[in-house]
Short mmCIF file of C-alpha atoms and ligand atoms in Angstrom, two decimals:
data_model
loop_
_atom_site.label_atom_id
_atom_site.label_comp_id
_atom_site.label_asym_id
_atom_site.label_seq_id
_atom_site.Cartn_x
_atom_site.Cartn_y
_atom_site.Cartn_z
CA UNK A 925 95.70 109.36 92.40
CA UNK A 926 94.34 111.68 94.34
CA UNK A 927 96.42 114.76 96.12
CA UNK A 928 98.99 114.64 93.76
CA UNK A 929 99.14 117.60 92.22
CA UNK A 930 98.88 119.16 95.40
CA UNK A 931 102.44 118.64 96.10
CA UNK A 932 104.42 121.82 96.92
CA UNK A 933 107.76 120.35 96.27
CA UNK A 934 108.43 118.10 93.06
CA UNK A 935 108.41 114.14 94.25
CA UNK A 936 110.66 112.32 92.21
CA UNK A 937 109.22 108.73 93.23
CA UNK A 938 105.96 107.63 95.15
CA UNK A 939 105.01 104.90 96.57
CA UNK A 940 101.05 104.23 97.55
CA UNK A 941 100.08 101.32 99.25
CA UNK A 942 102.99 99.30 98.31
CA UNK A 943 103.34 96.02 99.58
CA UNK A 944 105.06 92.88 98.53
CA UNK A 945 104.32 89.03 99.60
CA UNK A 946 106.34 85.79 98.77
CA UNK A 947 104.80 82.48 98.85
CA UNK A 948 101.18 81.90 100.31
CA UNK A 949 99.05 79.84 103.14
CA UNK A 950 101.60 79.02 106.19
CA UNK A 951 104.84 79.50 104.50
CA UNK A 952 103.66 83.38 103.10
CA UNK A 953 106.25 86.01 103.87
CA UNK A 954 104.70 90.00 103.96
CA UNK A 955 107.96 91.66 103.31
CA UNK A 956 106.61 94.86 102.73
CA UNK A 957 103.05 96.44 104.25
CA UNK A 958 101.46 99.32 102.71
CA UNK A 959 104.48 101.61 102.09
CA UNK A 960 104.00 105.14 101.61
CA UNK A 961 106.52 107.06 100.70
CA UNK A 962 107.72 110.57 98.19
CA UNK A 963 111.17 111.56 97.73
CA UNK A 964 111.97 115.21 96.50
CA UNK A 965 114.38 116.57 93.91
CA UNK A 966 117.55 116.96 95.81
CA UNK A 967 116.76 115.05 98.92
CA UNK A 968 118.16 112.00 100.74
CA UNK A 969 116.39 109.21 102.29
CA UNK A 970 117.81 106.29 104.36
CA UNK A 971 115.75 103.47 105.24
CA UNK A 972 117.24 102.08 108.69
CA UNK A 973 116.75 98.47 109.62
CA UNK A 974 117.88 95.02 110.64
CA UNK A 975 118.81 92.34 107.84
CA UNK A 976 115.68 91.08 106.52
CA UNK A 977 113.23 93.97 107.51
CA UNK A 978 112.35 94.61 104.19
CA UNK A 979 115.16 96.61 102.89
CA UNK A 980 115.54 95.10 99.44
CA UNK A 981 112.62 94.57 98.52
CA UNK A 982 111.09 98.39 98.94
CA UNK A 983 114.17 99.49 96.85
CA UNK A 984 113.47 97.05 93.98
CA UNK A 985 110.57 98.26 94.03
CA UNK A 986 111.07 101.86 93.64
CA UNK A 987 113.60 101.14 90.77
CA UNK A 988 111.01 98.88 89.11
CA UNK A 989 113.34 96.05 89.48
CA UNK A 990 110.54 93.82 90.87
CA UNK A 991 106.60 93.69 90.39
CA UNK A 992 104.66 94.39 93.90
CA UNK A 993 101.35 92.21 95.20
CA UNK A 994 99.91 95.97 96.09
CA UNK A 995 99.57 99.14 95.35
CA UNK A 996 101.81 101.68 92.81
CA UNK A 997 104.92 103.36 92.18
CA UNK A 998 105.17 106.56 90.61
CA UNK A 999 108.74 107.92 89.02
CA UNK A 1000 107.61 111.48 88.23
CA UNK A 1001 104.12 111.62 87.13
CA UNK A 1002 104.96 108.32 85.14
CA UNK A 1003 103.24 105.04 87.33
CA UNK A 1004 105.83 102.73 86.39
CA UNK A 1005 104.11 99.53 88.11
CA UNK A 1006 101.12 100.19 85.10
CA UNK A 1007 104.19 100.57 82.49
CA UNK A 1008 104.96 97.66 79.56
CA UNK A 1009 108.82 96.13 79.93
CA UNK A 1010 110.02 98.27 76.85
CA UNK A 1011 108.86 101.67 78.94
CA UNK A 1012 110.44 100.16 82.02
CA UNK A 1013 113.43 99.44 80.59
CA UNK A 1014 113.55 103.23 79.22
CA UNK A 1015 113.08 104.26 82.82
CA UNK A 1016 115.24 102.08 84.50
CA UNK A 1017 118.07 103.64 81.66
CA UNK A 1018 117.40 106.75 81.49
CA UNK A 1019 115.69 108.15 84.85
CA UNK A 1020 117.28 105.23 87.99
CA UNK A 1021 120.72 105.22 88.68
CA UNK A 1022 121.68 102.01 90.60
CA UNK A 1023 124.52 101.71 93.50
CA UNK A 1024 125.01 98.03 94.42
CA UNK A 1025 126.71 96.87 97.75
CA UNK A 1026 129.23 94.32 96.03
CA UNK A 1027 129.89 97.07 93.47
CA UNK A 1028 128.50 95.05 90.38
CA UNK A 1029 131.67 96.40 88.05
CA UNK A 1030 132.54 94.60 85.28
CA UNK A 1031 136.44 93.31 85.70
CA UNK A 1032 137.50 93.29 82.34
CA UNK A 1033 137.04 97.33 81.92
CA UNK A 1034 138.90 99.97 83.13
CA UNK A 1035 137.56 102.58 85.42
CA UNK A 1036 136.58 105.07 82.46
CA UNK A 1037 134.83 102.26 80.44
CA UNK A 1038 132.98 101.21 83.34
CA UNK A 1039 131.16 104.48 83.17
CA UNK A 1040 131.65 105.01 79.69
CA UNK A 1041 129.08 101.43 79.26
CA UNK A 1042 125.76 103.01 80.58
CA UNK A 1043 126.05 106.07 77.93
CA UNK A 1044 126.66 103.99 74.88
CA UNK A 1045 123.64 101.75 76.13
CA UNK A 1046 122.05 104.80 76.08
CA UNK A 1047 123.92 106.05 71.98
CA UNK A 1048 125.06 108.71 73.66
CA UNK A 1049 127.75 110.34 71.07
CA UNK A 1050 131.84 109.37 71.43
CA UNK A 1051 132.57 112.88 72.00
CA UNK A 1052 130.01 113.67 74.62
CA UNK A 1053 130.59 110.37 76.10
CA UNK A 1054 134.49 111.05 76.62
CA UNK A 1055 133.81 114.35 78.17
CA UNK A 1056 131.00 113.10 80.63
CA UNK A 1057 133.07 110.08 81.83
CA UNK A 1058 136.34 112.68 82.51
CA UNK A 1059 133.77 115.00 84.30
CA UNK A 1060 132.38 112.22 86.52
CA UNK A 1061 135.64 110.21 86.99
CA UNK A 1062 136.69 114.12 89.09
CA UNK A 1063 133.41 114.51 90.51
CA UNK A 1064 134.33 111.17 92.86
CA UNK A 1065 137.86 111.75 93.24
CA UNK A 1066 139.13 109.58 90.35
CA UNK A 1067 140.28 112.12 87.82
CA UNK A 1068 144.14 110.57 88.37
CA UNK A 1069 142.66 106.50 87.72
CA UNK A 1070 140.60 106.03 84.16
CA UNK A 1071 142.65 102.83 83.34
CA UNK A 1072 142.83 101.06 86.37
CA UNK A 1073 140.79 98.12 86.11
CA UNK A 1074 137.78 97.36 89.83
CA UNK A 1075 140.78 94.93 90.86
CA UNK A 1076 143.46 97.71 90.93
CA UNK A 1077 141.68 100.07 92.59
CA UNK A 1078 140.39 99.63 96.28
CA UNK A 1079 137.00 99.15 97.88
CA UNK A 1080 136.56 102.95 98.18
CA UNK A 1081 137.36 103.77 94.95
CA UNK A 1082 135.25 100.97 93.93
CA UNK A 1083 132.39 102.15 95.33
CA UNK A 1084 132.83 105.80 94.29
CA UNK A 1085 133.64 104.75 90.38
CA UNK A 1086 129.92 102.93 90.91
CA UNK A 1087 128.48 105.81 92.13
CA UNK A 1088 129.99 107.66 89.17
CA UNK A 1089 128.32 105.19 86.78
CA UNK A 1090 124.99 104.71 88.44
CA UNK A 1091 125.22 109.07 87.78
CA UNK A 1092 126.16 108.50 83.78
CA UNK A 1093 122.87 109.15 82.13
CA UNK A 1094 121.30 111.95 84.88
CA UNK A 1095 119.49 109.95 86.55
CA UNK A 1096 116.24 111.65 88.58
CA UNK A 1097 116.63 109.29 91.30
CA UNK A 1098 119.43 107.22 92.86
CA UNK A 1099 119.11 103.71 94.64
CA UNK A 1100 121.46 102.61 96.75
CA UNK A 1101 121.34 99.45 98.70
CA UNK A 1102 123.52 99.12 101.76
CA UNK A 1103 126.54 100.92 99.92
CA UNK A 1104 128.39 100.81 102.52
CA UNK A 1105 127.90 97.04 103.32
CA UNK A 1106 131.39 96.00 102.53
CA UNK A 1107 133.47 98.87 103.50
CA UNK A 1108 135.56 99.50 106.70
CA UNK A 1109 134.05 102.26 108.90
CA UNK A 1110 136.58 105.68 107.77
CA UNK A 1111 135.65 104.81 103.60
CA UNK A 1112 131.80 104.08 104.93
CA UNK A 1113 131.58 107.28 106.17
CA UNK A 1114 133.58 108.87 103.38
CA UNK A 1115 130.68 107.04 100.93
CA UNK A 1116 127.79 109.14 103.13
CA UNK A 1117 129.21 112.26 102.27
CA UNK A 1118 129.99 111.95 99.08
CA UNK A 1119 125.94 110.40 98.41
CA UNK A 1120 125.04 113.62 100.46
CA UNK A 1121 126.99 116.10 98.50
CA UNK A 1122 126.44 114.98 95.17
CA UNK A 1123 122.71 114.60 95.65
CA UNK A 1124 122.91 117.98 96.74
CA UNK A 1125 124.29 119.87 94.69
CA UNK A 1126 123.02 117.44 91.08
CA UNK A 1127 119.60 117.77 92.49
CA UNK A 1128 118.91 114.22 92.16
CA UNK A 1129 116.45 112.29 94.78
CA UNK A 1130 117.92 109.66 96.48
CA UNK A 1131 117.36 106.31 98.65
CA UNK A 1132 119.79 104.90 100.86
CA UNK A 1133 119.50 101.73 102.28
CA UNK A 1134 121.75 100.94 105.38
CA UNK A 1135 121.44 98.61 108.66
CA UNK A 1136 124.01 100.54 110.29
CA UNK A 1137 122.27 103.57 112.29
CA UNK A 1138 125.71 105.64 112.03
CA UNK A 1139 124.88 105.96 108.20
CA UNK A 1140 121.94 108.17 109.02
CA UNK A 1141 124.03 111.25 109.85
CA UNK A 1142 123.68 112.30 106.04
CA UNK A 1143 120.65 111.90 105.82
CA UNK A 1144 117.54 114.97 105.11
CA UNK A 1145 115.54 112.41 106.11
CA UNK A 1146 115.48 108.83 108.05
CA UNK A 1147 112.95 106.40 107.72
CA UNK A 1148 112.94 103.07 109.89
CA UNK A 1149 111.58 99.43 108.21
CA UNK A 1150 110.71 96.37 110.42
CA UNK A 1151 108.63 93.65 109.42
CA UNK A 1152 108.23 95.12 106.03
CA UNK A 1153 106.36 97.96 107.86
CA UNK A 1154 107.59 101.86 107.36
CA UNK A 1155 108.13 104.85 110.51
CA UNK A 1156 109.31 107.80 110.37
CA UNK A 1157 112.74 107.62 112.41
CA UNK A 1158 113.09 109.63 115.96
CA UNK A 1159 113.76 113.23 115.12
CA UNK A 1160 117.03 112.94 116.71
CA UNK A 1161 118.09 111.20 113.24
CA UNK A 1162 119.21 112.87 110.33
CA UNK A 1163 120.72 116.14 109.24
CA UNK A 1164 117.43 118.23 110.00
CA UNK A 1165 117.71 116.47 113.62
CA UNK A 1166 121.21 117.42 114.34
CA UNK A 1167 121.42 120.58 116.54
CA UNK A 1168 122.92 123.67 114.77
CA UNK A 1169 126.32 123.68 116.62
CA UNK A 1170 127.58 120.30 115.90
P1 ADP B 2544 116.65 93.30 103.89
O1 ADP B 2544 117.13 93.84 102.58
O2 ADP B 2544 116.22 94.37 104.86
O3 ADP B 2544 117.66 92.38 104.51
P2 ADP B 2544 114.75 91.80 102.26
O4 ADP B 2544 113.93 92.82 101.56
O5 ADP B 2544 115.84 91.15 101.50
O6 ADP B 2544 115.33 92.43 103.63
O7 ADP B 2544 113.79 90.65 102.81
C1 ADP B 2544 112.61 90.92 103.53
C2 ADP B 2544 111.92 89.61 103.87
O8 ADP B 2544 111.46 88.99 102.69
C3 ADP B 2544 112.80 88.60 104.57
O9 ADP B 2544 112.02 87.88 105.49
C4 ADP B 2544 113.25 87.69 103.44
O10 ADP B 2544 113.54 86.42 103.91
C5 ADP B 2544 112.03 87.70 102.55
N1 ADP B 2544 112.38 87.50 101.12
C6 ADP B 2544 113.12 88.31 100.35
N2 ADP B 2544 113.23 87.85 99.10
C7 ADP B 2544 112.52 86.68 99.08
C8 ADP B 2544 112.23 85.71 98.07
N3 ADP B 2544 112.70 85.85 96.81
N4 ADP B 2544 111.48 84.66 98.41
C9 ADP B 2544 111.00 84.51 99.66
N5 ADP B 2544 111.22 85.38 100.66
C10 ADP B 2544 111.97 86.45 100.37
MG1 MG B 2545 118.96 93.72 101.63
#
């Protein structure tokens, strides 16, 4: 692909072209329209819009969750939408960490096994293992909770012990879709921050999906969806937006 290379700053994912249809004749659906897109090492993207704008379906797409109609995605200089199911499966293991909105933790483990599941997927070592999930359970505020099972712990903790396990194996790039879908406004915005900071300071890339426009605050940089098509967001939106003395 052309201009690659030319990059100044390392993309972590790439889109070119992207598009994705369902069905065909009458009853086709374009849910997403030539997307173009790069995220960098250590920056955060939300993509703003209304329920069914296409949301979804870009961010499956970027985590090679889902096949498009059109064009490619690129994790690192890798096009994954070229790649065979056994290299896919590496990537989606090893290199995408996933944050789902209904938390997607399994019941019957406690909060430290929860995290603990993704490393030996991955035959990471016992000992390393132990010390990554103690190290993660602190970096989101759970250091005092490794044996509470999802059930015992509430929907804020929920969400930050699946952030901590979507971060197990160091991943380049983190997906989140509408993590703050099910939480009350005060842990929403606490969710935002803690995205923000840790993609920050751990360097990853991240995308944020969210259809409430608050959410954008946190942002480096906000990109709207409707129709399946992509904008840039108002420069108003965003942390680079954001005058200096708020
Ligand atoms: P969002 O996440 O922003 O709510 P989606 O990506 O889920 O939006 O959906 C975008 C559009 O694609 C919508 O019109 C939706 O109805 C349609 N769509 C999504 N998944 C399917 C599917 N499996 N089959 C048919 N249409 C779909
Ligand atoms: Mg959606």
């Amino acid at each position: 692909m052309t201009g690659r290379h030319a990059l100044v700053r390392e993309a972590v994912v790439q889109c070119a072209n992207l598009g994705r249809h369902y069905g065909s004749g009458v009853s086709r659906v374009d849910a997403l329209v030539d997307a173009n897109l790069e995220i960098s090492v250590g920056e955060l993207v939300v993509v703003r819009g209304p329920s069914g704008s296409g949301k979804t379906t870009l961010l499956n797409l970027l985590g090679g969750l889902d096949t498009p109609s059109t064009g490619q995605v690129y994790i690192g200089e890798r096009e994954i939408t070229a790649a065979a199911e056994a290299e896919l499966v590496e990537v989606r293991r090893h290199e995408i960490g996933y944050i789902f909105q209904n938390f997607a933790l399994l019941p019957v483990l406690s909060a430290a096994e929860n995290i603990d599941l993704p490393l030996r997927i991955a035959g990471v070592p016992p000992r390393e293992r132990d010390e990554r999930v103690r190290e993660l359970l602190a970096l989101v505020g759970l250091a005092d909770h490794p044996n509470q099972r999802p059930d015992e712990l509430s929907g804020g903790q929920q969400q930050r012990l699946g952030i901590a396990r979507a971060l197990a194996n160091r991943p380049r790039l983190l997906i989140a879709d509408e993590p703050t879908g099910q939480l009350d406004s005060v842990n929403a915005e606490a969710m935002m921050s803690l995205i923000a900071s840790l993609v920050h300071d751990q360097g990853v890339a991240a995308i944020v999906s969210t259809h409430d426009p608050r959410m954008a605050a946190h942002a480096d940089r906000v990109i709207e969806i409707r129709d399946g098509r992509l904008s840039p967001a108002s420069p108003s939106s965003g942390r680079r937006g954001r005058p200096a003395a708020s």
